[in-house]
């Protein structure tokens, strides 16, 4: 089995971690930002509810689900960028430990 160079592995995990931090910041802004500015948002209504309530109850959840899909797509692109191939991983995993 081919070993990955440490500098490449470090760059890979640094990029993955950077994106995870960005996703967390977006989620936190959407989840807690609406609470922080609830007074101005209460003048708008969405589906019969004040907008700040809707964003707290449904918008944060929808944003989280969207971020999951974005993470999967971006993660696959990062994997391809660094040469991580899912079919190769499955092939290696299906062999006995003596063949690794």
PDB file of N, CA and C in Angstrom:
ATOM      1  N   UNK A   1       0.843  -1.182   0.000  1.00  0.00           N
ATOM      2  CA  UNK A   1       0.000   0.000   0.000  1.00  0.00           C
ATOM      3  C   UNK A   1       0.877   1.231   0.000  1.00  0.00           C
ATOM      4  N   UNK A   2       0.534   2.172  -0.826  1.00  0.00           N
ATOM      5  CA  UNK A   2       1.306   3.404  -0.962  1.00  0.00           C
ATOM      6  C   UNK A   2       1.030   4.333   0.208  1.00  0.00           C
ATOM      7  N   UNK A   3       2.090   4.818   0.824  1.00  0.00           N
ATOM      8  CA  UNK A   3       1.953   5.770   1.931  1.00  0.00           C
ATOM      9  C   UNK A   3       1.779   7.170   1.358  1.00  0.00           C
ATOM     10  N   UNK A   4       0.995   7.985   2.057  1.00  0.00           N
ATOM     11  CA  UNK A   4       0.777   9.364   1.649  1.00  0.00           C
ATOM     12  C   UNK A   4       1.829  10.231   2.313  1.00  0.00           C
ATOM     13  N   UNK A   5       2.387  11.144   1.547  1.00  0.00           N
ATOM     14  CA  UNK A   5       3.374  12.071   2.077  1.00  0.00           C
ATOM     15  C   UNK A   5       2.737  12.918   3.174  1.00  0.00           C
ATOM     16  N   UNK A   6       3.485  13.160   4.256  1.00  0.00           N
ATOM     17  CA  UNK A   6       2.950  13.900   5.399  1.00  0.00           C
ATOM     18  C   UNK A   6       2.509  15.307   5.016  1.00  0.00           C
ATOM     19  N   UNK A   7       3.244  15.983   4.165  1.00  0.00           N
ATOM     20  CA  UNK A   7       2.861  17.347   3.775  1.00  0.00           C
ATOM     21  C   UNK A   7       1.543  17.361   3.008  1.00  0.00           C
ATOM     22  N   UNK A   8       1.312  16.345   2.187  1.00  0.00           N
ATOM     23  CA  UNK A   8       0.055  16.246   1.444  1.00  0.00           C
ATOM     24  C   UNK A   8      -1.095  15.937   2.406  1.00  0.00           C
ATOM     25  N   UNK A   9      -0.867  15.010   3.334  1.00  0.00           N
ATOM     26  CA  UNK A   9      -1.903  14.676   4.317  1.00  0.00           C
ATOM     27  C   UNK A   9      -2.240  15.879   5.188  1.00  0.00           C
ATOM     28  N   UNK A  10      -1.227  16.632   5.594  1.00  0.00           N
ATOM     29  CA  UNK A  10      -1.469  17.829   6.406  1.00  0.00           C
ATOM     30  C   UNK A  10      -2.280  18.868   5.635  1.00  0.00           C
ATOM     31  N   UNK A  11      -1.948  19.063   4.357  1.00  0.00           N
ATOM     32  CA  UNK A  11      -2.686  20.025   3.531  1.00  0.00           C
ATOM     33  C   UNK A  11      -4.134  19.576   3.348  1.00  0.00           C
ATOM     34  N   UNK A  12      -4.320  18.266   3.166  1.00  0.00           N
ATOM     35  CA  UNK A  12      -5.668  17.716   3.002  1.00  0.00           C
ATOM     36  C   UNK A  12      -6.519  17.984   4.246  1.00  0.00           C
ATOM     37  N   UNK A  13      -6.002  17.631   5.406  1.00  0.00           N
ATOM     38  CA  UNK A  13      -6.776  17.815   6.634  1.00  0.00           C
ATOM     39  C   UNK A  13      -6.933  19.287   6.997  1.00  0.00           C
ATOM     40  N   UNK A  14      -5.967  20.116   6.644  1.00  0.00           N
ATOM     41  CA  UNK A  14      -6.094  21.547   6.885  1.00  0.00           C
ATOM     42  C   UNK A  14      -7.243  22.122   6.057  1.00  0.00           C
ATOM     43  N   UNK A  15      -7.330  21.704   4.793  1.00  0.00           N
ATOM     44  CA  UNK A  15      -8.405  22.197   3.927  1.00  0.00           C
ATOM     45  C   UNK A  15      -9.767  21.700   4.396  1.00  0.00           C
ATOM     46  N   UNK A  16      -9.854  20.412   4.762  1.00  0.00           N
ATOM     47  CA  UNK A  16     -11.119  19.867   5.262  1.00  0.00           C
ATOM     48  C   UNK A  16     -11.556  20.573   6.543  1.00  0.00           C
ATOM     49  N   UNK A  17     -10.610  20.831   7.448  1.00  0.00           N
ATOM     50  CA  UNK A  17     -10.916  21.503   8.705  1.00  0.00           C
ATOM     51  C   UNK A  17     -11.350  22.944   8.464  1.00  0.00           C
ATOM     52  N   UNK A  18     -10.706  23.620   7.534  1.00  0.00           N
ATOM     53  CA  UNK A  18     -11.076  24.998   7.215  1.00  0.00           C
ATOM     54  C   UNK A  18     -12.525  25.071   6.749  1.00  0.00           C
ATOM     55  N   UNK A  19     -12.913  24.162   5.871  1.00  0.00           N
ATOM     56  CA  UNK A  19     -14.293  24.161   5.394  1.00  0.00           C
ATOM     57  C   UNK A  19     -15.273  23.833   6.520  1.00  0.00           C
ATOM     58  N   UNK A  20     -14.916  22.919   7.405  1.00  0.00           N
ATOM     59  CA  UNK A  20     -15.800  22.594   8.524  1.00  0.00           C
ATOM     60  C   UNK A  20     -16.000  23.805   9.429  1.00  0.00           C
ATOM     61  N   UNK A  21     -14.967  24.581   9.647  1.00  0.00           N
ATOM     62  CA  UNK A  21     -15.082  25.793  10.466  1.00  0.00           C
ATOM     63  C   UNK A  21     -15.988  26.805   9.769  1.00  0.00           C
ATOM     64  N   UNK A  22     -15.841  26.941   8.457  1.00  0.00           N
ATOM     65  CA  UNK A  22     -16.704  27.860   7.701  1.00  0.00           C
ATOM     66  C   UNK A  22     -18.168  27.432   7.811  1.00  0.00           C
ATOM     67  N   UNK A  23     -18.436  26.125   7.670  1.00  0.00           N
ATOM     68  CA  UNK A  23     -19.807  25.633   7.784  1.00  0.00           C
ATOM     69  C   UNK A  23     -20.364  25.904   9.175  1.00  0.00           C
ATOM     70  N   UNK A  24     -19.554  25.707  10.204  1.00  0.00           N
ATOM     71  CA  UNK A  24     -20.012  25.954  11.566  1.00  0.00           C
ATOM     72  C   UNK A  24     -20.333  27.429  11.779  1.00  0.00           C
ATOM     73  N   UNK A  25     -19.519  28.299  11.243  1.00  0.00           N
ATOM     74  CA  UNK A  25     -19.761  29.744  11.380  1.00  0.00           C
ATOM     75  C   UNK A  25     -21.068  30.132  10.681  1.00  0.00           C
ATOM     76  N   UNK A  26     -21.304  29.604   9.483  1.00  0.00           N
ATOM     77  CA  UNK A  26     -22.551  29.893   8.766  1.00  0.00           C
ATOM     78  C   UNK A  26     -23.745  29.409   9.583  1.00  0.00           C
ATOM     79  N   UNK A  27     -23.677  28.174  10.100  1.00  0.00           N
ATOM     80  CA  UNK A  27     -24.769  27.639  10.892  1.00  0.00           C
ATOM     81  C   UNK A  27     -25.011  28.479  12.145  1.00  0.00           C
ATOM     82  N   UNK A  28     -23.945  28.888  12.827  1.00  0.00           N
ATOM     83  CA  UNK A  28     -24.081  29.688  14.048  1.00  0.00           C
ATOM     84  C   UNK A  28     -24.701  31.049  13.750  1.00  0.00           C
ATOM     85  N   UNK A  29     -24.295  31.663  12.656  1.00  0.00           N
ATOM     86  CA  UNK A  29     -24.857  32.965  12.283  1.00  0.00           C
ATOM     87  C   UNK A  29     -26.348  32.837  12.001  1.00  0.00           C
ATOM     88  N   UNK A  30     -26.734  31.810  11.258  1.00  0.00           N
ATOM     89  CA  UNK A  30     -28.148  31.622  10.945  1.00  0.00           C
ATOM     90  C   UNK A  30     -28.944  31.276  12.204  1.00  0.00           C
ATOM     91  N   UNK A  31     -28.409  30.387  13.036  1.00  0.00           N
ATOM     92  CA  UNK A  31     -29.142  29.935  14.221  1.00  0.00           C
ATOM     93  C   UNK A  31     -29.256  31.014  15.283  1.00  0.00           C
ATOM     94  N   UNK A  32     -28.143  31.661  15.605  1.00  0.00           N
ATOM     95  CA  UNK A  32     -28.131  32.623  16.698  1.00  0.00           C
ATOM     96  C   UNK A  32     -28.276  34.066  16.225  1.00  0.00           C
ATOM     97  N   UNK A  33     -27.989  34.304  14.976  1.00  0.00           N
ATOM     98  CA  UNK A  33     -28.119  35.657  14.442  1.00  0.00           C
ATOM     99  C   UNK A  33     -29.559  36.132  14.415  1.00  0.00           C
ATOM    100  N   UNK A  34     -30.466  35.224  14.099  1.00  0.00           N
ATOM    101  CA  UNK A  34     -31.886  35.598  14.082  1.00  0.00           C
ATOM    102  C   UNK A  34     -32.382  35.947  15.479  1.00  0.00           C
ATOM    103  N   UNK A  35     -31.851  35.293  16.487  1.00  0.00           N
ATOM    104  CA  UNK A  35     -32.233  35.612  17.858  1.00  0.00           C
ATOM    105  C   UNK A  35     -31.687  36.981  18.245  1.00  0.00           C
ATOM    106  N   UNK A  36     -30.480  37.269  17.809  1.00  0.00           N
ATOM    107  CA  UNK A  36     -29.845  38.540  18.164  1.00  0.00           C
ATOM    108  C   UNK A  36     -30.559  39.727  17.529  1.00  0.00           C
ATOM    109  N   UNK A  37     -31.113  39.533  16.341  1.00  0.00           N
ATOM    110  CA  UNK A  37     -31.805  40.643  15.668  1.00  0.00           C
ATOM    111  C   UNK A  37     -33.296  40.334  15.505  1.00  0.00           C
ATOM    112  N   UNK A  38     -33.875  39.703  16.507  1.00  0.00           N
ATOM    113  CA  UNK A  38     -35.273  39.263  16.424  1.00  0.00           C
ATOM    114  C   UNK A  38     -36.249  40.422  16.322  1.00  0.00           C
ATOM    115  N   UNK A  39     -35.986  41.506  17.002  1.00  0.00           N
ATOM    116  CA  UNK A  39     -36.930  42.628  17.015  1.00  0.00           C
ATOM    117  C   UNK A  39     -37.198  43.187  15.613  1.00  0.00           C
ATOM    118  N   UNK A  40     -36.169  43.521  14.820  1.00  0.00           N
ATOM    119  CA  UNK A  40     -36.456  44.015  13.466  1.00  0.00           C
ATOM    120  C   UNK A  40     -37.080  42.960  12.552  1.00  0.00           C
ATOM    121  N   UNK A  41     -36.732  41.681  12.772  1.00  0.00           N
ATOM    122  CA  UNK A  41     -37.272  40.622  11.914  1.00  0.00           C
ATOM    123  C   UNK A  41     -38.721  40.294  12.232  1.00  0.00           C
ATOM    124  N   UNK A  42     -39.201  40.684  13.401  1.00  0.00           N
ATOM    125  CA  UNK A  42     -40.575  40.340  13.783  1.00  0.00           C
ATOM    126  C   UNK A  42     -41.615  41.128  12.975  1.00  0.00           C
ATOM    127  N   UNK A  43     -41.187  42.148  12.265  1.00  0.00           N
ATOM    128  CA  UNK A  43     -42.135  42.909  11.443  1.00  0.00           C
ATOM    129  C   UNK A  43     -42.501  42.161  10.160  1.00  0.00           C
ATOM    130  N   UNK A  44     -41.703  41.195   9.751  1.00  0.00           N
ATOM    131  CA  UNK A  44     -41.988  40.379   8.572  1.00  0.00           C
ATOM    132  C   UNK A  44     -42.692  39.095   9.005  1.00  0.00           C
ATOM    133  N   UNK A  45     -43.549  38.573   8.146  1.00  0.00           N
ATOM    134  CA  UNK A  45     -44.177  37.278   8.431  1.00  0.00           C
ATOM    135  C   UNK A  45     -43.872  36.316   7.293  1.00  0.00           C
ATOM    136  N   UNK A  46     -43.799  35.039   7.640  1.00  0.00           N
ATOM    137  CA  UNK A  46     -43.566  33.988   6.656  1.00  0.00           C
ATOM    138  C   UNK A  46     -44.437  32.806   7.067  1.00  0.00           C
ATOM    139  N   UNK A  47     -45.334  32.383   6.201  1.00  0.00           N
ATOM    140  CA  UNK A  47     -46.289  31.306   6.493  1.00  0.00           C
ATOM    141  C   UNK A  47     -47.107  31.591   7.746  1.00  0.00           C
ATOM    142  N   UNK A  48     -47.398  32.841   7.988  1.00  0.00           N
ATOM    143  CA  UNK A  48     -48.226  33.217   9.124  1.00  0.00           C
ATOM    144  C   UNK A  48     -47.486  33.367  10.439  1.00  0.00           C
ATOM    145  N   UNK A  49     -46.171  33.154  10.438  1.00  0.00           N
ATOM    146  CA  UNK A  49     -45.373  33.291  11.654  1.00  0.00           C
ATOM    147  C   UNK A  49     -44.434  34.476  11.516  1.00  0.00           C
ATOM    148  N   UNK A  50     -44.058  35.093  12.628  1.00  0.00           N
ATOM    149  CA  UNK A  50     -43.022  36.124  12.542  1.00  0.00           C
ATOM    150  C   UNK A  50     -41.736  35.509  11.976  1.00  0.00           C
ATOM    151  N   UNK A  51     -41.045  36.273  11.149  1.00  0.00           N
ATOM    152  CA  UNK A  51     -39.883  35.728  10.435  1.00  0.00           C
ATOM    153  C   UNK A  51     -38.801  35.233  11.384  1.00  0.00           C
ATOM    154  N   UNK A  52     -38.558  35.914  12.500  1.00  0.00           N
ATOM    155  CA  UNK A  52     -37.522  35.472  13.423  1.00  0.00           C
ATOM    156  C   UNK A  52     -37.886  34.118  14.044  1.00  0.00           C
ATOM    157  N   UNK A  53     -39.178  33.896  14.292  1.00  0.00           N
ATOM    158  CA  UNK A  53     -39.612  32.609  14.834  1.00  0.00           C
ATOM    159  C   UNK A  53     -39.434  31.507  13.791  1.00  0.00           C
ATOM    160  N   UNK A  54     -39.830  31.791  12.569  1.00  0.00           N
ATOM    161  CA  UNK A  54     -39.695  30.807  11.492  1.00  0.00           C
ATOM    162  C   UNK A  54     -38.232  30.425  11.287  1.00  0.00           C
ATOM    163  N   UNK A  55     -37.342  31.416  11.262  1.00  0.00           N
ATOM    164  CA  UNK A  55     -35.920  31.120  11.062  1.00  0.00           C
ATOM    165  C   UNK A  55     -35.353  30.312  12.228  1.00  0.00           C
ATOM    166  N   UNK A  56     -35.800  30.591  13.426  1.00  0.00           N
ATOM    167  CA  UNK A  56     -35.332  29.824  14.572  1.00  0.00           C
ATOM    168  C   UNK A  56     -35.839  28.397  14.560  1.00  0.00           C
ATOM    169  N   UNK A  57     -37.086  28.211  14.125  1.00  0.00           N
ATOM    170  CA  UNK A  57     -37.695  26.890  14.161  1.00  0.00           C
ATOM    171  C   UNK A  57     -37.392  26.058  12.917  1.00  0.00           C
ATOM    172  N   UNK A  58     -37.445  26.662  11.746  1.00  0.00           N
ATOM    173  CA  UNK A  58     -37.298  25.905  10.506  1.00  0.00           C
ATOM    174  C   UNK A  58     -36.058  26.290   9.706  1.00  0.00           C
ATOM    175  N   UNK A  59     -35.731  27.559   9.683  1.00  0.00           N
ATOM    176  CA  UNK A  59     -34.628  28.039   8.861  1.00  0.00           C
ATOM    177  C   UNK A  59     -33.282  27.477   9.280  1.00  0.00           C
ATOM    178  N   UNK A  60     -33.061  27.384  10.592  1.00  0.00           N
ATOM    179  CA  UNK A  60     -31.785  26.842  11.069  1.00  0.00           C
ATOM    180  C   UNK A  60     -31.645  25.372  10.687  1.00  0.00           C
ATOM    181  N   UNK A  61     -32.731  24.622  10.790  1.00  0.00           N
ATOM    182  CA  UNK A  61     -32.707  23.211  10.415  1.00  0.00           C
ATOM    183  C   UNK A  61     -32.475  23.044   8.914  1.00  0.00           C
ATOM    184  N   UNK A  62     -33.164  23.842   8.117  1.00  0.00           N
ATOM    185  CA  UNK A  62     -32.985  23.773   6.660  1.00  0.00           C
ATOM    186  C   UNK A  62     -31.559  24.155   6.270  1.00  0.00           C
ATOM    187  N   UNK A  63     -31.021  25.175   6.926  1.00  0.00           N
ATOM    188  CA  UNK A  63     -29.635  25.580   6.651  1.00  0.00           C
ATOM    189  C   UNK A  63     -28.667  24.455   6.988  1.00  0.00           C
ATOM    190  N   UNK A  64     -28.889  23.771   8.108  1.00  0.00           N
ATOM    191  CA  UNK A  64     -28.035  22.657   8.508  1.00  0.00           C
ATOM    192  C   UNK A  64     -28.068  21.545   7.465  1.00  0.00           C
ATOM    193  N   UNK A  65     -29.245  21.203   6.967  1.00  0.00           N
ATOM    194  CA  UNK A  65     -29.365  20.145   5.967  1.00  0.00           C
ATOM    195  C   UNK A  65     -28.686  20.554   4.660  1.00  0.00           C
ATOM    196  N   UNK A  66     -28.851  21.799   4.257  1.00  0.00           N
ATOM    197  CA  UNK A  66     -28.179  22.288   3.050  1.00  0.00           C
ATOM    198  C   UNK A  66     -26.662  22.224   3.214  1.00  0.00           C
ATOM    199  N   UNK A  67     -26.183  22.595   4.400  1.00  0.00           N
ATOM    200  CA  UNK A  67     -24.738  22.541   4.654  1.00  0.00           C
ATOM    201  C   UNK A  67     -24.213  21.099   4.618  1.00  0.00           C
ATOM    202  N   UNK A  68     -25.020  20.125   5.015  1.00  0.00           N
ATOM    203  CA  UNK A  68     -24.608  18.723   4.911  1.00  0.00           C
ATOM    204  C   UNK A  68     -24.368  18.323   3.459  1.00  0.00           C
ATOM    205  N   UNK A  69     -25.288  18.725   2.574  1.00  0.00           N
ATOM    206  CA  UNK A  69     -25.121  18.409   1.155  1.00  0.00           C
ATOM    207  C   UNK A  69     -23.921  19.151   0.559  1.00  0.00           C
ATOM    208  N   UNK A  70     -23.751  20.410   0.929  1.00  0.00           N
ATOM    209  CA  UNK A  70     -22.606  21.183   0.436  1.00  0.00           C
ATOM    210  C   UNK A  70     -21.308  20.534   0.908  1.00  0.00           C
ATOM    211  N   UNK A  71     -21.277  20.088   2.165  1.00  0.00           N
ATOM    212  CA  UNK A  71     -20.087  19.434   2.695  1.00  0.00           C
ATOM    213  C   UNK A  71     -19.762  18.156   1.919  1.00  0.00           C
ATOM    214  N   UNK A  72     -20.777  17.382   1.565  1.00  0.00           N
ATOM    215  CA  UNK A  72     -20.543  16.153   0.805  1.00  0.00           C
ATOM    216  C   UNK A  72     -19.962  16.460  -0.579  1.00  0.00           C
ATOM    217  N   UNK A  73     -20.501  17.458  -1.242  1.00  0.00           N
ATOM    218  CA  UNK A  73     -20.023  17.810  -2.585  1.00  0.00           C
ATOM    219  C   UNK A  73     -18.605  18.365  -2.527  1.00  0.00           C
ATOM    220  N   UNK A  74     -18.382  19.314  -1.624  1.00  0.00           N
ATOM    221  CA  UNK A  74     -17.049  19.914  -1.501  1.00  0.00           C
ATOM    222  C   UNK A  74     -16.042  18.877  -1.016  1.00  0.00           C
ATOM    223  N   UNK A  75     -16.450  18.010  -0.095  1.00  0.00           N
ATOM    224  CA  UNK A  75     -15.556  16.959   0.395  1.00  0.00           C
ATOM    225  C   UNK A  75     -15.113  16.017  -0.718  1.00  0.00           C
ATOM    226  N   UNK A  76     -16.026  15.655  -1.613  1.00  0.00           N
ATOM    227  CA  UNK A  76     -15.663  14.797  -2.749  1.00  0.00           C
ATOM    228  C   UNK A  76     -14.657  15.498  -3.663  1.00  0.00           C
ATOM    229  N   UNK A  77     -14.843  16.793  -3.871  1.00  0.00           N
ATOM    230  CA  UNK A  77     -13.904  17.544  -4.721  1.00  0.00           C
ATOM    231  C   UNK A  77     -12.522  17.625  -4.068  1.00  0.00           C
ATOM    232  N   UNK A  78     -12.488  17.808  -2.766  1.00  0.00           N
ATOM    233  CA  UNK A  78     -11.201  17.848  -2.064  1.00  0.00           C
ATOM    234  C   UNK A  78     -10.531  16.486  -2.139  1.00  0.00           C
ATOM    235  N   UNK A  79     -11.302  15.411  -1.980  1.00  0.00           N
ATOM    236  CA  UNK A  79     -10.747  14.059  -2.088  1.00  0.00           C
ATOM    237  C   UNK A  79     -10.122  13.843  -3.460  1.00  0.00           C
ATOM    238  N   UNK A  80     -10.818  14.248  -4.512  1.00  0.00           N
ATOM    239  CA  UNK A  80     -10.272  14.089  -5.868  1.00  0.00           C
ATOM    240  C   UNK A  80      -9.021  14.940  -6.059  1.00  0.00           C
ATOM    241  N   UNK A  81      -9.026  16.136  -5.473  1.00  0.00           N
ATOM    242  CA  UNK A  81      -7.884  17.037  -5.595  1.00  0.00           C
ATOM    243  C   UNK A  81      -6.621  16.403  -5.010  1.00  0.00           C
ATOM    244  N   UNK A  82      -6.777  15.667  -3.906  1.00  0.00           N
ATOM    245  CA  UNK A  82      -5.627  15.056  -3.241  1.00  0.00           C
ATOM    246  C   UNK A  82      -5.442  13.581  -3.612  1.00  0.00           C
ATOM    247  N   UNK A  83      -6.190  13.102  -4.584  1.00  0.00           N
ATOM    248  CA  UNK A  83      -5.990  11.755  -5.100  1.00  0.00           C
ATOM    249  C   UNK A  83      -6.570  10.648  -4.248  1.00  0.00           C
ATOM    250  N   UNK A  84      -7.575  10.950  -3.466  1.00  0.00           N
ATOM    251  CA  UNK A  84      -8.232   9.921  -2.662  1.00  0.00           C
ATOM    252  C   UNK A  84      -9.361   9.349  -3.500  1.00  0.00           C
ATOM    253  N   UNK A  85      -9.285   8.041  -3.750  1.00  0.00           N
ATOM    254  CA  UNK A  85     -10.228   7.381  -4.646  1.00  0.00           C
ATOM    255  C   UNK A  85     -11.046   6.363  -3.851  1.00  0.00           C
ATOM    256  N   UNK A  86     -12.360   6.492  -3.866  1.00  0.00           N
ATOM    257  CA  UNK A  86     -13.238   5.616  -3.090  1.00  0.00           C
ATOM    258  C   UNK A  86     -13.137   4.170  -3.559  1.00  0.00           C
ATOM    259  N   UNK A  87     -13.056   3.932  -4.862  1.00  0.00           N
ATOM    260  CA  UNK A  87     -12.975   2.553  -5.351  1.00  0.00           C
ATOM    261  C   UNK A  87     -11.677   1.885  -4.906  1.00  0.00           C
ATOM    262  N   UNK A  88     -10.585   2.640  -4.859  1.00  0.00           N
ATOM    263  CA  UNK A  88      -9.317   2.083  -4.374  1.00  0.00           C
ATOM    264  C   UNK A  88      -9.418   1.755  -2.887  1.00  0.00           C
ATOM    265  N   UNK A  89     -10.069   2.607  -2.105  1.00  0.00           N
ATOM    266  CA  UNK A  89     -10.257   2.341  -0.686  1.00  0.00           C
ATOM    267  C   UNK A  89     -11.083   1.081  -0.457  1.00  0.00           C
ATOM    268  N   UNK A  90     -12.136   0.881  -1.254  1.00  0.00           N
ATOM    269  CA  UNK A  90     -12.963  -0.321  -1.132  1.00  0.00           C
ATOM    270  C   UNK A  90     -12.170  -1.570  -1.506  1.00  0.00           C
ATOM    271  N   UNK A  91     -11.347  -1.446  -2.539  1.00  0.00           N
ATOM    272  CA  UNK A  91     -10.527  -2.586  -2.962  1.00  0.00           C
ATOM    273  C   UNK A  91      -9.536  -2.977  -1.859  1.00  0.00           C
ATOM    274  N   UNK A  92      -8.893  -2.007  -1.273  1.00  0.00           N
ATOM    275  CA  UNK A  92      -7.933  -2.281  -0.199  1.00  0.00           C
ATOM    276  C   UNK A  92      -8.656  -2.854   1.016  1.00  0.00           C
ATOM    277  N   UNK A  93      -9.827  -2.311   1.337  1.00  0.00           N
ATOM    278  CA  UNK A  93     -10.577  -2.776   2.503  1.00  0.00           C
ATOM    279  C   UNK A  93     -11.125  -4.175   2.359  1.00  0.00           C
ATOM    280  N   UNK A  94     -11.354  -4.642   1.134  1.00  0.00           N
ATOM    281  CA  UNK A  94     -11.913  -5.955   0.928  1.00  0.00           C
ATOM    282  C   UNK A  94     -10.861  -7.056   1.038  1.00  0.00           C
ATOM    283  N   UNK A  95      -9.599  -6.701   0.996  1.00  0.00           N
ATOM    284  CA  UNK A  95      -8.543  -7.688   1.091  1.00  0.00           C
ATOM    285  C   UNK A  95      -8.301  -8.059   2.549  1.00  0.00           C
ATOM    286  N   UNK A  96      -7.596  -9.157   2.736  1.00  0.00           N
ATOM    287  CA  UNK A  96      -7.246  -9.545   4.104  1.00  0.00           C
ATOM    288  C   UNK A  96      -6.166  -8.613   4.633  1.00  0.00           C
ATOM    289  N   UNK A  97      -5.992  -8.605   5.924  1.00  0.00           N
ATOM    290  CA  UNK A  97      -4.993  -7.706   6.515  1.00  0.00           C
ATOM    291  C   UNK A  97      -3.586  -8.075   6.090  1.00  0.00           C
ATOM    292  N   UNK A  98      -3.361  -9.293   5.663  1.00  0.00           N
ATOM    293  CA  UNK A  98      -2.030  -9.692   5.213  1.00  0.00           C
ATOM    294  C   UNK A  98      -1.670  -9.063   3.876  1.00  0.00           C
ATOM    295  N   UNK A  99      -2.675  -8.709   3.079  1.00  0.00           N
ATOM    296  CA  UNK A  99      -2.438  -8.108   1.772  1.00  0.00           C
ATOM    297  C   UNK A  99      -2.283  -6.595   1.799  1.00  0.00           C
ATOM    298  N   UNK A 100      -2.474  -6.011   2.946  1.00  0.00           N
ATOM    299  CA  UNK A 100      -2.390  -4.546   3.027  1.00  0.00           C
ATOM    300  C   UNK A 100      -0.992  -4.163   2.925  1.00  0.00           C
TER     301      UNK A 100
END
